[in-house]
């Protein structure tokens, strides 16, 4: 009989909880008195405050994590910029035992004379077997 009474009590509690849930969700409110409606309103407002508080707390934690990540990334970025500056400085200053750095194309090295251009270079084309040389320039002139 004790088990039967406990089961009946739990069934009534379950029924009351389901009824309360329906009322909180806005279902079956037609039979509610104004006192019950005010009680439900207070309960809903309290639940909303708790939910907003938790949401605010989660957002504050997320903001704190993002700020920490920002600080870490800014530090990493500054470290990388320093490494880049060091590499650029090493590339700009030649080592004592190294040759002069390469110059961009078309610009002569400061202490070197310019290399002769294509107009100063003469090339000839030879046609035929080795030993018998006829250049295309000569054969063109002979005709």
Short mmCIF file of N, CA, C and O in Angstrom, two decimals:
data_model
loop_
_atom_site.label_atom_id
_atom_site.label_comp_id
_atom_site.label_asym_id
_atom_site.label_seq_id
_atom_site.Cartn_x
_atom_site.Cartn_y
_atom_site.Cartn_z
N UNK A 1 0.82 -1.21 0.00
CA UNK A 1 0.00 0.00 0.00
C UNK A 1 0.87 1.27 0.00
O UNK A 1 0.46 2.25 -0.60
N UNK A 2 2.00 1.22 0.68
CA UNK A 2 2.91 2.38 0.70
C UNK A 2 3.40 2.68 -0.71
O UNK A 2 3.45 3.84 -1.11
N UNK A 3 3.75 1.64 -1.46
CA UNK A 3 4.23 1.81 -2.83
C UNK A 3 3.12 2.40 -3.70
O UNK A 3 3.35 3.29 -4.53
N UNK A 4 1.89 1.91 -3.46
CA UNK A 4 0.74 2.40 -4.21
C UNK A 4 0.51 3.88 -3.92
O UNK A 4 0.26 4.68 -4.81
N UNK A 5 0.63 4.27 -2.67
CA UNK A 5 0.44 5.66 -2.26
C UNK A 5 1.54 6.55 -2.86
O UNK A 5 1.28 7.66 -3.32
N UNK A 6 2.78 6.07 -2.85
CA UNK A 6 3.89 6.82 -3.43
C UNK A 6 3.68 7.01 -4.93
O UNK A 6 3.93 8.10 -5.48
N UNK A 7 3.24 5.95 -5.61
CA UNK A 7 3.00 6.03 -7.06
C UNK A 7 1.89 7.03 -7.35
O UNK A 7 1.99 7.83 -8.29
N UNK A 8 0.83 7.02 -6.55
CA UNK A 8 -0.28 7.96 -6.73
C UNK A 8 0.19 9.39 -6.47
O UNK A 8 -0.15 10.31 -7.23
N UNK A 9 1.00 9.58 -5.43
CA UNK A 9 1.54 10.91 -5.11
C UNK A 9 2.44 11.42 -6.24
O UNK A 9 2.34 12.59 -6.64
N UNK A 10 3.29 10.55 -6.75
CA UNK A 10 4.17 10.95 -7.86
C UNK A 10 3.36 11.25 -9.13
O UNK A 10 3.70 12.20 -9.86
N UNK A 11 2.29 10.50 -9.37
CA UNK A 11 1.44 10.77 -10.53
C UNK A 11 0.79 12.14 -10.42
O UNK A 11 0.71 12.89 -11.40
N UNK A 12 0.33 12.51 -9.20
CA UNK A 12 -0.28 13.82 -8.99
C UNK A 12 0.75 14.94 -9.18
O UNK A 12 0.46 15.98 -9.77
N UNK A 13 1.96 14.72 -8.66
CA UNK A 13 3.03 15.73 -8.83
C UNK A 13 3.37 15.91 -10.31
O UNK A 13 3.56 17.03 -10.78
N UNK A 14 3.44 14.78 -11.03
CA UNK A 14 3.73 14.84 -12.46
C UNK A 14 2.64 15.59 -13.20
O UNK A 14 2.93 16.43 -14.06
N UNK A 15 1.38 15.32 -12.84
CA UNK A 15 0.25 16.02 -13.45
C UNK A 15 0.32 17.52 -13.18
O UNK A 15 0.13 18.35 -14.07
N UNK A 16 0.66 17.89 -11.94
CA UNK A 16 0.78 19.30 -11.56
C UNK A 16 1.92 19.98 -12.31
O UNK A 16 1.79 21.12 -12.77
N UNK A 17 3.04 19.28 -12.44
CA UNK A 17 4.18 19.84 -13.19
C UNK A 17 3.84 20.05 -14.66
O UNK A 17 4.19 21.07 -15.25
N UNK A 18 3.16 19.07 -15.26
CA UNK A 18 2.78 19.21 -16.66
C UNK A 18 1.79 20.35 -16.84
O UNK A 18 1.87 21.11 -17.80
N UNK A 19 0.84 20.49 -15.89
CA UNK A 19 -0.13 21.59 -15.94
C UNK A 19 0.60 22.93 -15.81
O UNK A 19 0.31 23.89 -16.54
N UNK A 20 1.55 22.99 -14.87
CA UNK A 20 2.34 24.21 -14.69
C UNK A 20 3.15 24.53 -15.95
O UNK A 20 3.22 25.69 -16.36
N UNK A 21 3.71 23.51 -16.55
CA UNK A 21 4.49 23.71 -17.79
C UNK A 21 3.60 24.27 -18.89
O UNK A 21 3.99 25.22 -19.59
N UNK A 22 2.39 23.70 -19.03
CA UNK A 22 1.48 24.20 -20.07
C UNK A 22 1.11 25.66 -19.81
O UNK A 22 1.06 26.47 -20.73
N UNK A 23 0.89 26.01 -18.56
CA UNK A 23 0.52 27.39 -18.22
C UNK A 23 1.69 28.34 -18.50
O UNK A 23 1.49 29.43 -19.01
N UNK A 24 2.91 27.91 -18.16
CA UNK A 24 4.09 28.76 -18.42
C UNK A 24 4.27 28.95 -19.92
O UNK A 24 4.67 30.03 -20.38
N UNK A 25 3.96 27.93 -20.70
CA UNK A 25 4.08 28.03 -22.16
C UNK A 25 2.89 28.79 -22.77
O UNK A 25 2.86 29.01 -23.98
N UNK A 26 1.92 29.18 -21.93
CA UNK A 26 0.80 29.98 -22.42
C UNK A 26 -0.38 29.16 -22.88
O UNK A 26 -1.28 29.69 -23.52
N UNK A 27 -0.43 27.89 -22.56
CA UNK A 27 -1.54 27.02 -22.95
C UNK A 27 -2.53 26.89 -21.79
O UNK A 27 -2.14 26.91 -20.62
N UNK A 28 -3.80 26.78 -22.12
CA UNK A 28 -4.87 26.56 -21.13
C UNK A 28 -4.91 27.65 -20.05
O UNK A 28 -5.01 27.36 -18.86
N UNK A 29 -4.79 28.91 -20.42
CA UNK A 29 -4.82 30.00 -19.45
C UNK A 29 -6.23 30.51 -19.20
O UNK A 29 -6.44 31.33 -18.32
N UNK A 30 -7.20 30.04 -19.97
CA UNK A 30 -8.58 30.52 -19.84
C UNK A 30 -9.17 30.28 -18.47
O UNK A 30 -9.94 31.10 -17.96
N UNK A 31 -8.82 29.21 -17.84
CA UNK A 31 -9.40 28.88 -16.53
C UNK A 31 -8.61 29.43 -15.37
O UNK A 31 -8.93 29.14 -14.21
N UNK A 32 -7.60 30.24 -15.62
CA UNK A 32 -6.75 30.76 -14.53
C UNK A 32 -7.36 32.04 -13.94
O UNK A 32 -7.92 32.87 -14.65
N UNK A 33 -7.20 32.18 -12.63
CA UNK A 33 -7.63 33.42 -11.97
C UNK A 33 -6.55 34.48 -12.18
O UNK A 33 -5.44 34.18 -12.62
N UNK A 34 -6.89 35.73 -11.82
CA UNK A 34 -5.90 36.80 -11.97
C UNK A 34 -4.71 36.56 -11.05
O UNK A 34 -3.58 36.90 -11.41
N UNK A 35 -4.94 36.00 -9.88
CA UNK A 35 -3.84 35.69 -8.96
C UNK A 35 -2.87 34.69 -9.59
O UNK A 35 -1.65 34.86 -9.51
N UNK A 36 -3.43 33.67 -10.21
CA UNK A 36 -2.58 32.66 -10.87
C UNK A 36 -1.79 33.27 -12.02
O UNK A 36 -0.61 32.97 -12.21
N UNK A 37 -2.47 34.16 -12.77
CA UNK A 37 -1.78 34.82 -13.89
C UNK A 37 -0.64 35.70 -13.39
O UNK A 37 0.44 35.72 -13.98
N UNK A 38 -0.87 36.46 -12.30
CA UNK A 38 0.20 37.29 -11.72
C UNK A 38 1.34 36.42 -11.21
O UNK A 38 2.52 36.77 -11.36
N UNK A 39 1.00 35.29 -10.59
CA UNK A 39 2.02 34.37 -10.11
C UNK A 39 2.86 33.84 -11.27
O UNK A 39 4.09 33.80 -11.20
N UNK A 40 2.18 33.43 -12.38
CA UNK A 40 2.89 32.94 -13.58
C UNK A 40 3.77 34.03 -14.17
O UNK A 40 4.90 33.78 -14.59
N UNK A 41 3.25 35.26 -14.19
CA UNK A 41 4.03 36.38 -14.72
C UNK A 41 5.31 36.58 -13.91
O UNK A 41 6.40 36.75 -14.47
N UNK A 42 5.19 36.55 -12.60
CA UNK A 42 6.36 36.70 -11.73
C UNK A 42 7.36 35.58 -11.94
O UNK A 42 8.58 35.80 -11.98
N UNK A 43 6.83 34.37 -12.08
CA UNK A 43 7.70 33.20 -12.30
C UNK A 43 8.44 33.32 -13.63
O UNK A 43 9.65 33.05 -13.71
N UNK A 44 7.73 33.76 -14.66
CA UNK A 44 8.35 33.91 -15.98
C UNK A 44 9.40 35.02 -15.95
O UNK A 44 10.50 34.87 -16.50
N UNK A 45 9.09 36.14 -15.29
CA UNK A 45 10.06 37.25 -15.19
C UNK A 45 11.31 36.81 -14.44
O UNK A 45 12.43 37.16 -14.82
N UNK A 46 11.11 36.03 -13.37
CA UNK A 46 12.25 35.52 -12.60
C UNK A 46 13.10 34.60 -13.48
O UNK A 46 14.34 34.70 -13.49
N UNK A 47 12.45 33.72 -14.22
CA UNK A 47 13.18 32.82 -15.13
C UNK A 47 13.95 33.62 -16.18
O UNK A 47 15.10 33.29 -16.50
N UNK A 48 13.30 34.67 -16.72
CA UNK A 48 13.99 35.50 -17.72
C UNK A 48 15.22 36.19 -17.12
O UNK A 48 16.25 36.30 -17.77
N UNK A 49 15.10 36.68 -15.87
CA UNK A 49 16.27 37.31 -15.22
C UNK A 49 17.41 36.32 -15.06
O UNK A 49 18.57 36.66 -15.30
N UNK A 50 17.07 35.09 -14.67
CA UNK A 50 18.10 34.06 -14.50
C UNK A 50 18.75 33.75 -15.85
O UNK A 50 19.98 33.68 -15.97
N UNK A 51 17.92 33.62 -16.88
CA UNK A 51 18.44 33.32 -18.23
C UNK A 51 19.32 34.46 -18.73
O UNK A 51 20.41 34.23 -19.26
N UNK A 52 18.84 35.70 -18.56
CA UNK A 52 19.64 36.86 -19.00
C UNK A 52 20.95 36.95 -18.22
O UNK A 52 22.00 37.30 -18.78
N UNK A 53 20.90 36.63 -16.93
CA UNK A 53 22.12 36.64 -16.12
C UNK A 53 23.13 35.62 -16.63
O UNK A 53 24.32 35.92 -16.75
N UNK A 54 22.64 34.41 -16.91
CA UNK A 54 23.54 33.38 -17.43
C UNK A 54 24.10 33.78 -18.79
O UNK A 54 25.28 33.57 -19.08
N UNK A 55 23.23 34.35 -19.62
CA UNK A 55 23.67 34.78 -20.96
C UNK A 55 24.74 35.87 -20.83
O UNK A 55 25.76 35.82 -21.52
N UNK A 56 24.50 36.83 -19.95
CA UNK A 56 25.47 37.90 -19.73
C UNK A 56 26.80 37.33 -19.24
O UNK A 56 27.87 37.73 -19.71
N UNK A 57 26.72 36.39 -18.30
CA UNK A 57 27.94 35.78 -17.76
C UNK A 57 28.71 35.05 -18.88
O UNK A 57 29.93 35.19 -18.98
N UNK A 58 28.00 34.29 -19.71
CA UNK A 58 28.65 33.58 -20.81
C UNK A 58 29.28 34.55 -21.80
O UNK A 58 30.41 34.34 -22.27
N UNK A 59 28.57 35.64 -22.11
CA UNK A 59 29.12 36.63 -23.04
C UNK A 59 30.35 37.32 -22.45
O UNK A 59 31.32 37.58 -23.16
N UNK A 60 30.31 37.62 -21.15
CA UNK A 60 31.48 38.23 -20.51
C UNK A 60 32.68 37.29 -20.53
O UNK A 60 33.81 37.73 -20.77
N UNK A 61 32.44 35.99 -20.30
CA UNK A 61 33.53 35.02 -20.38
C UNK A 61 34.08 34.94 -21.80
O UNK A 61 35.30 34.89 -21.99
N UNK A 62 33.17 34.96 -22.77
CA UNK A 62 33.61 34.90 -24.16
C UNK A 62 34.41 36.14 -24.53
O UNK A 62 35.44 36.04 -25.20
N UNK A 63 33.97 37.31 -24.07
CA UNK A 63 34.71 38.55 -24.33
C UNK A 63 36.09 38.50 -23.70
O UNK A 63 37.09 38.90 -24.31
N UNK A 64 36.17 37.99 -22.47
CA UNK A 64 37.47 37.88 -21.79
C UNK A 64 38.41 36.96 -22.56
O UNK A 64 39.59 37.27 -22.74
N UNK A 65 37.89 35.83 -23.04
CA UNK A 65 38.72 34.91 -23.82
C UNK A 65 39.19 35.57 -25.11
O UNK A 65 40.35 35.42 -25.51
N UNK A 66 38.28 36.29 -25.78
CA UNK A 66 38.66 36.95 -27.04
C UNK A 66 39.69 38.05 -26.80
O UNK A 66 40.60 38.24 -27.61
N UNK A 67 39.56 38.78 -25.69
CA UNK A 67 40.55 39.82 -25.38
C UNK A 67 41.91 39.20 -25.11
O UNK A 67 42.94 39.73 -25.54
N UNK A 68 41.92 38.08 -24.40
CA UNK A 68 43.18 37.37 -24.13
C UNK A 68 43.79 36.88 -25.44
O UNK A 68 44.99 37.00 -25.67
N UNK A 69 42.95 36.35 -26.32
CA UNK A 69 43.43 35.88 -27.62
C UNK A 69 43.98 37.06 -28.43
O UNK A 69 45.00 36.93 -29.10
N UNK A 70 43.30 38.21 -28.35
CA UNK A 70 43.78 39.40 -29.06
C UNK A 70 45.16 39.81 -28.54
O UNK A 70 46.06 40.10 -29.33
N UNK A 71 45.33 39.81 -27.21
CA UNK A 71 46.63 40.18 -26.64
C UNK A 71 47.72 39.20 -27.11
O UNK A 71 48.81 39.61 -27.49
N UNK A 72 47.39 37.92 -27.14
CA UNK A 72 48.35 36.91 -27.58
C UNK A 72 48.72 37.13 -29.05
O UNK A 72 49.89 37.09 -29.42
N UNK A 73 47.70 37.37 -29.88
CA UNK A 73 47.96 37.58 -31.31
C UNK A 73 48.75 38.86 -31.55
O UNK A 73 49.63 38.89 -32.43
N UNK A 74 48.46 39.92 -30.80
CA UNK A 74 49.22 41.16 -30.95
C UNK A 74 50.68 40.94 -30.57
O UNK A 74 51.59 41.45 -31.23
N UNK A 75 50.91 40.18 -29.49
CA UNK A 75 52.29 39.89 -29.07
C UNK A 75 53.00 39.06 -30.14
O UNK A 75 54.13 39.35 -30.51
N UNK A 76 52.32 38.02 -30.64
CA UNK A 76 52.90 37.19 -31.71
C UNK A 76 53.20 38.03 -32.94
O UNK A 76 54.25 37.88 -33.57
N UNK A 77 52.28 38.93 -33.28
CA UNK A 77 52.46 39.80 -34.44
C UNK A 77 53.69 40.69 -34.25
O UNK A 77 54.50 40.85 -35.17
N UNK A 78 53.84 41.25 -33.06
CA UNK A 78 55.00 42.11 -32.79
C UNK A 78 56.30 41.31 -32.85
O UNK A 78 57.31 41.77 -33.38
N UNK A 79 56.28 40.08 -32.32
CA UNK A 79 57.46 39.21 -32.38
C UNK A 79 57.83 38.92 -33.83
O UNK A 79 59.01 38.98 -34.21
N UNK A 80 56.82 38.63 -34.66
CA UNK A 80 57.08 38.35 -36.08
C UNK A 80 57.61 39.58 -36.80
O UNK A 80 58.50 39.48 -37.64
N UNK A 81 57.08 40.76 -36.45
CA UNK A 81 57.60 42.00 -37.07
C UNK A 81 59.06 42.22 -36.69
O UNK A 81 59.87 42.63 -37.51
N UNK A 82 59.40 41.93 -35.43
CA UNK A 82 60.80 42.06 -35.00
C UNK A 82 61.69 41.10 -35.76
O UNK A 82 62.79 41.48 -36.20
N UNK A 83 61.25 39.86 -35.93
CA UNK A 83 62.04 38.89 -36.69
C UNK A 83 62.20 39.35 -38.13
O UNK A 83 63.28 39.22 -38.72
N UNK A 84 61.13 39.91 -38.71
CA UNK A 84 61.21 40.40 -40.09
C UNK A 84 62.21 41.55 -40.18
O UNK A 84 63.02 41.59 -41.11
N UNK A 85 62.17 42.46 -39.22
CA UNK A 85 63.13 43.58 -39.23
C UNK A 85 64.56 43.06 -39.13
O UNK A 85 65.46 43.55 -39.82
N UNK A 86 64.79 42.06 -38.27
CA UNK A 86 66.12 41.48 -38.13
C UNK A 86 66.58 40.84 -39.44
O UNK A 86 67.73 41.00 -39.85
N UNK A 87 65.68 40.10 -40.09
CA UNK A 87 66.04 39.46 -41.36
C UNK A 87 66.33 40.51 -42.42
O UNK A 87 67.29 40.38 -43.18
N UNK A 88 65.50 41.55 -42.49
CA UNK A 88 65.74 42.60 -43.47
C UNK A 88 67.07 43.30 -43.21
O UNK A 88 67.81 43.61 -44.14
N UNK A 89 67.38 43.53 -41.94
CA UNK A 89 68.64 44.18 -41.60
C UNK A 89 69.82 43.30 -42.01
O UNK A 89 70.82 43.79 -42.54
N UNK A 90 69.70 41.99 -41.78
CA UNK A 90 70.79 41.07 -42.17
C UNK A 90 70.95 41.01 -43.69
O UNK A 90 72.04 40.88 -44.19
N UNK A 91 69.85 41.09 -44.40
CA UNK A 91 69.93 41.03 -45.87
C UNK A 91 70.50 42.32 -46.44
O UNK A 91 71.17 42.30 -47.47
N UNK A 92 70.26 43.45 -45.79
CA UNK A 92 70.76 44.73 -46.29
C UNK A 92 72.25 44.92 -45.99
O UNK A 92 72.95 45.55 -46.75
N UNK A 93 72.74 44.39 -44.89
CA UNK A 93 74.15 44.52 -44.54
C UNK A 93 74.89 43.27 -44.99
O UNK A 93 74.64 42.19 -44.49
N UNK A 94 75.84 43.41 -45.96
CA UNK A 94 76.55 42.21 -46.41
C UNK A 94 77.52 41.72 -45.34
O UNK A 94 78.07 42.50 -44.57
N UNK A 95 77.70 40.44 -45.31
CA UNK A 95 78.65 39.85 -44.37
C UNK A 95 80.06 40.24 -44.80
O UNK A 95 80.32 40.46 -45.98
N UNK A 96 81.04 40.29 -43.87
CA UNK A 96 82.40 40.73 -44.22
C UNK A 96 83.07 39.84 -45.27
O UNK A 96 83.88 40.32 -46.06
N UNK A 97 82.80 38.56 -45.33
CA UNK A 97 83.45 37.65 -46.26
C UNK A 97 82.62 37.38 -47.51
O UNK A 97 82.98 36.54 -48.31
N UNK A 98 81.51 38.07 -47.68
CA UNK A 98 80.63 37.75 -48.80
C UNK A 98 80.87 38.71 -49.96
O UNK A 98 81.52 39.74 -49.81
N UNK A 99 80.35 38.35 -51.11
CA UNK A 99 80.44 39.22 -52.29
C UNK A 99 79.36 40.28 -52.20
O UNK A 99 78.45 40.19 -51.40
N UNK A 100 79.44 41.26 -53.06
CA UNK A 100 78.47 42.35 -53.05
C UNK A 100 77.09 41.81 -53.39
O UNK A 100 76.97 40.85 -54.15
N UNK A 101 76.05 42.41 -52.85
CA UNK A 101 74.70 41.94 -53.14
C UNK A 101 74.35 42.13 -54.62
O UNK A 101 74.90 42.99 -55.29
N UNK A 102 73.44 41.32 -55.08
CA UNK A 102 73.00 41.41 -56.47
C UNK A 102 72.28 42.72 -56.70
O UNK A 102 71.54 43.19 -55.85
N UNK A 103 72.51 43.31 -57.87
CA UNK A 103 71.84 44.54 -58.23
C UNK A 103 70.61 44.22 -59.07
O UNK A 103 70.59 43.21 -59.76
N UNK A 104 69.60 45.07 -59.03
CA UNK A 104 68.45 44.84 -59.90
C UNK A 104 68.88 44.87 -61.36
O UNK A 104 69.87 45.52 -61.72
N UNK A 105 68.15 44.18 -62.21
CA UNK A 105 68.51 44.10 -63.62
C UNK A 105 68.53 45.48 -64.25
O UNK A 105 67.70 46.32 -63.97
N UNK A 106 69.50 45.67 -65.10
CA UNK A 106 69.60 46.93 -65.83
C UNK A 106 70.37 48.00 -65.09
O UNK A 106 70.69 49.02 -65.67
N UNK A 107 70.63 47.81 -63.80
CA UNK A 107 71.38 48.80 -63.05
C UNK A 107 72.77 48.25 -62.76
O UNK A 107 72.90 47.18 -62.18
N UNK A 108 73.81 48.96 -63.15
CA UNK A 108 75.17 48.46 -62.89
C UNK A 108 75.50 48.60 -61.40
O UNK A 108 74.94 49.43 -60.71
N UNK A 109 76.39 47.76 -60.94
CA UNK A 109 76.87 47.87 -59.57
C UNK A 109 77.59 49.20 -59.44
O UNK A 109 78.16 49.69 -60.40
N UNK A 110 77.63 49.81 -58.28
CA UNK A 110 78.20 51.15 -58.14
C UNK A 110 79.64 51.28 -58.60
O UNK A 110 79.98 52.25 -59.25
N UNK A 111 80.51 50.31 -58.31
CA UNK A 111 81.92 50.46 -58.68
C UNK A 111 82.29 49.65 -59.91
O UNK A 111 83.45 49.51 -60.22
N UNK A 112 81.33 49.09 -60.61
CA UNK A 112 81.64 48.29 -61.80
C UNK A 112 81.26 49.06 -63.05
O UNK A 112 80.36 49.89 -63.03
N UNK A 113 81.97 48.75 -64.14
CA UNK A 113 81.62 49.37 -65.42
C UNK A 113 80.45 48.63 -66.02
O UNK A 113 80.28 47.43 -65.79
N UNK A 114 79.63 49.30 -66.79
CA UNK A 114 78.48 48.63 -67.39
C UNK A 114 78.93 47.52 -68.35
O UNK A 114 79.94 47.63 -69.02
N UNK A 115 78.18 46.46 -68.38
CA UNK A 115 78.44 45.34 -69.28
C UNK A 115 78.02 45.76 -70.68
O UNK A 115 76.98 46.39 -70.84
N UNK A 116 78.82 45.42 -71.73
CA UNK A 116 78.43 45.83 -73.09
C UNK A 116 77.07 45.25 -73.46
O UNK A 116 76.72 44.14 -73.10
N UNK A 117 76.32 46.02 -74.19
CA UNK A 117 74.98 45.61 -74.62
C UNK A 117 75.08 44.74 -75.88
O UNK A 117 76.15 44.54 -76.42
N UNK A 118 73.93 44.27 -76.35
CA UNK A 118 73.86 43.37 -77.49
C UNK A 118 74.47 43.98 -78.76
O UNK A 118 75.02 43.27 -79.59
N UNK A 119 74.41 45.28 -78.93
CA UNK A 119 74.93 45.89 -80.15
C UNK A 119 76.46 45.75 -80.26
O UNK A 119 77.01 45.83 -81.35
N UNK A 120 77.17 45.52 -79.15
CA UNK A 120 78.61 45.36 -79.16
C UNK A 120 79.04 43.92 -79.42
O UNK A 120 80.20 43.67 -79.68
N UNK A 121 78.12 42.97 -79.33
CA UNK A 121 78.46 41.57 -79.47
C UNK A 121 78.19 41.13 -80.90
O UNK A 121 77.14 41.41 -81.46
N UNK A 122 79.16 40.44 -81.51
CA UNK A 122 79.00 39.96 -82.88
C UNK A 122 78.87 38.45 -82.86
O UNK A 122 79.66 37.76 -82.24
N UNK A 123 77.87 37.94 -83.53
CA UNK A 123 77.69 36.50 -83.64
C UNK A 123 77.64 36.14 -85.10
O UNK A 123 77.16 36.91 -85.93
N UNK A 124 78.17 34.99 -85.43
CA UNK A 124 78.13 34.52 -86.81
C UNK A 124 77.57 33.13 -86.86
O UNK A 124 77.79 32.33 -85.95
N UNK A 125 76.86 32.82 -87.93
CA UNK A 125 76.29 31.51 -88.14
C UNK A 125 77.07 30.85 -89.26
O UNK A 125 77.25 31.41 -90.33
N UNK A 126 77.59 29.66 -88.98
CA UNK A 126 78.37 28.92 -89.97
C UNK A 126 77.53 27.76 -90.48
O UNK A 126 76.96 27.01 -89.68
N UNK A 127 77.50 27.59 -91.80
CA UNK A 127 76.74 26.51 -92.42
C UNK A 127 77.73 25.59 -93.11
O UNK A 127 78.64 26.04 -93.80
N UNK A 128 77.54 24.30 -92.90
CA UNK A 128 78.40 23.35 -93.60
C UNK A 128 79.19 22.52 -92.62
O UNK A 128 79.01 22.56 -91.41
N UNK A 129 80.11 21.70 -93.19
CA UNK A 129 80.94 20.82 -92.39
C UNK A 129 82.01 21.62 -91.65
O UNK A 129 82.42 22.68 -92.11
N UNK A 130 82.45 21.07 -90.51
CA UNK A 130 83.54 21.76 -89.81
C UNK A 130 84.78 21.81 -90.70
O UNK A 130 85.09 20.88 -91.42
N UNK A 131 85.46 22.86 -90.67
CA UNK A 131 86.63 23.03 -91.52
C UNK A 131 86.29 23.90 -92.71
O UNK A 131 87.07 24.73 -93.14
N UNK A 132 85.14 23.71 -93.31
CA UNK A 132 84.69 24.55 -94.42
C UNK A 132 83.65 25.48 -93.83
O UNK A 132 82.54 25.08 -93.53
N UNK A 133 84.05 26.68 -93.64
CA UNK A 133 83.13 27.60 -92.97
C UNK A 133 82.63 28.65 -93.93
O UNK A 133 83.41 29.36 -94.55
N UNK A 134 81.33 28.71 -94.02
CA UNK A 134 80.69 29.76 -94.80
C UNK A 134 79.70 30.43 -93.88
O UNK A 134 78.79 29.77 -93.38
N UNK A 135 79.90 31.65 -93.61
CA UNK A 135 78.96 32.31 -92.71
C UNK A 135 77.76 32.79 -93.49
O UNK A 135 77.84 33.03 -94.69
N UNK A 136 76.65 32.91 -92.82
CA UNK A 136 75.41 33.35 -93.48
C UNK A 136 75.58 34.79 -93.92
O UNK A 136 75.04 35.20 -94.94
N UNK A 137 76.42 35.53 -93.22
CA UNK A 137 76.62 36.92 -93.58
C UNK A 137 77.40 37.00 -94.89
O UNK A 137 77.07 37.77 -95.79
N UNK A 138 78.43 36.18 -95.04
CA UNK A 138 79.25 36.20 -96.25
C UNK A 138 78.47 35.66 -97.44
O UNK A 138 78.56 36.17 -98.52
N UNK A 139 77.72 34.56 -97.21
CA UNK A 139 76.96 33.98 -98.32
C UNK A 139 75.88 34.94 -98.76
O UNK A 139 75.54 34.99 -99.92
N UNK A 140 75.37 35.71 -97.84
CA UNK A 140 74.36 36.69 -98.20
C UNK A 140 74.95 37.82 -98.99
O UNK A 140 74.32 38.37 -99.89
N UNK A 141 76.22 38.14 -98.74
CA UNK A 141 76.88 39.23 -99.45
C UNK A 141 77.32 38.76 -100.82
O UNK A 141 77.37 39.55 -101.75
N UNK A 142 77.60 37.46 -100.96
CA UNK A 142 78.10 36.95 -102.23
C UNK A 142 77.00 36.91 -103.28
O UNK A 142 77.27 36.96 -104.46
N UNK A 143 75.80 36.81 -102.92
CA UNK A 143 74.72 36.69 -103.89
C UNK A 143 74.46 37.95 -104.53
O UNK A 143 74.53 38.87 -104.91
#
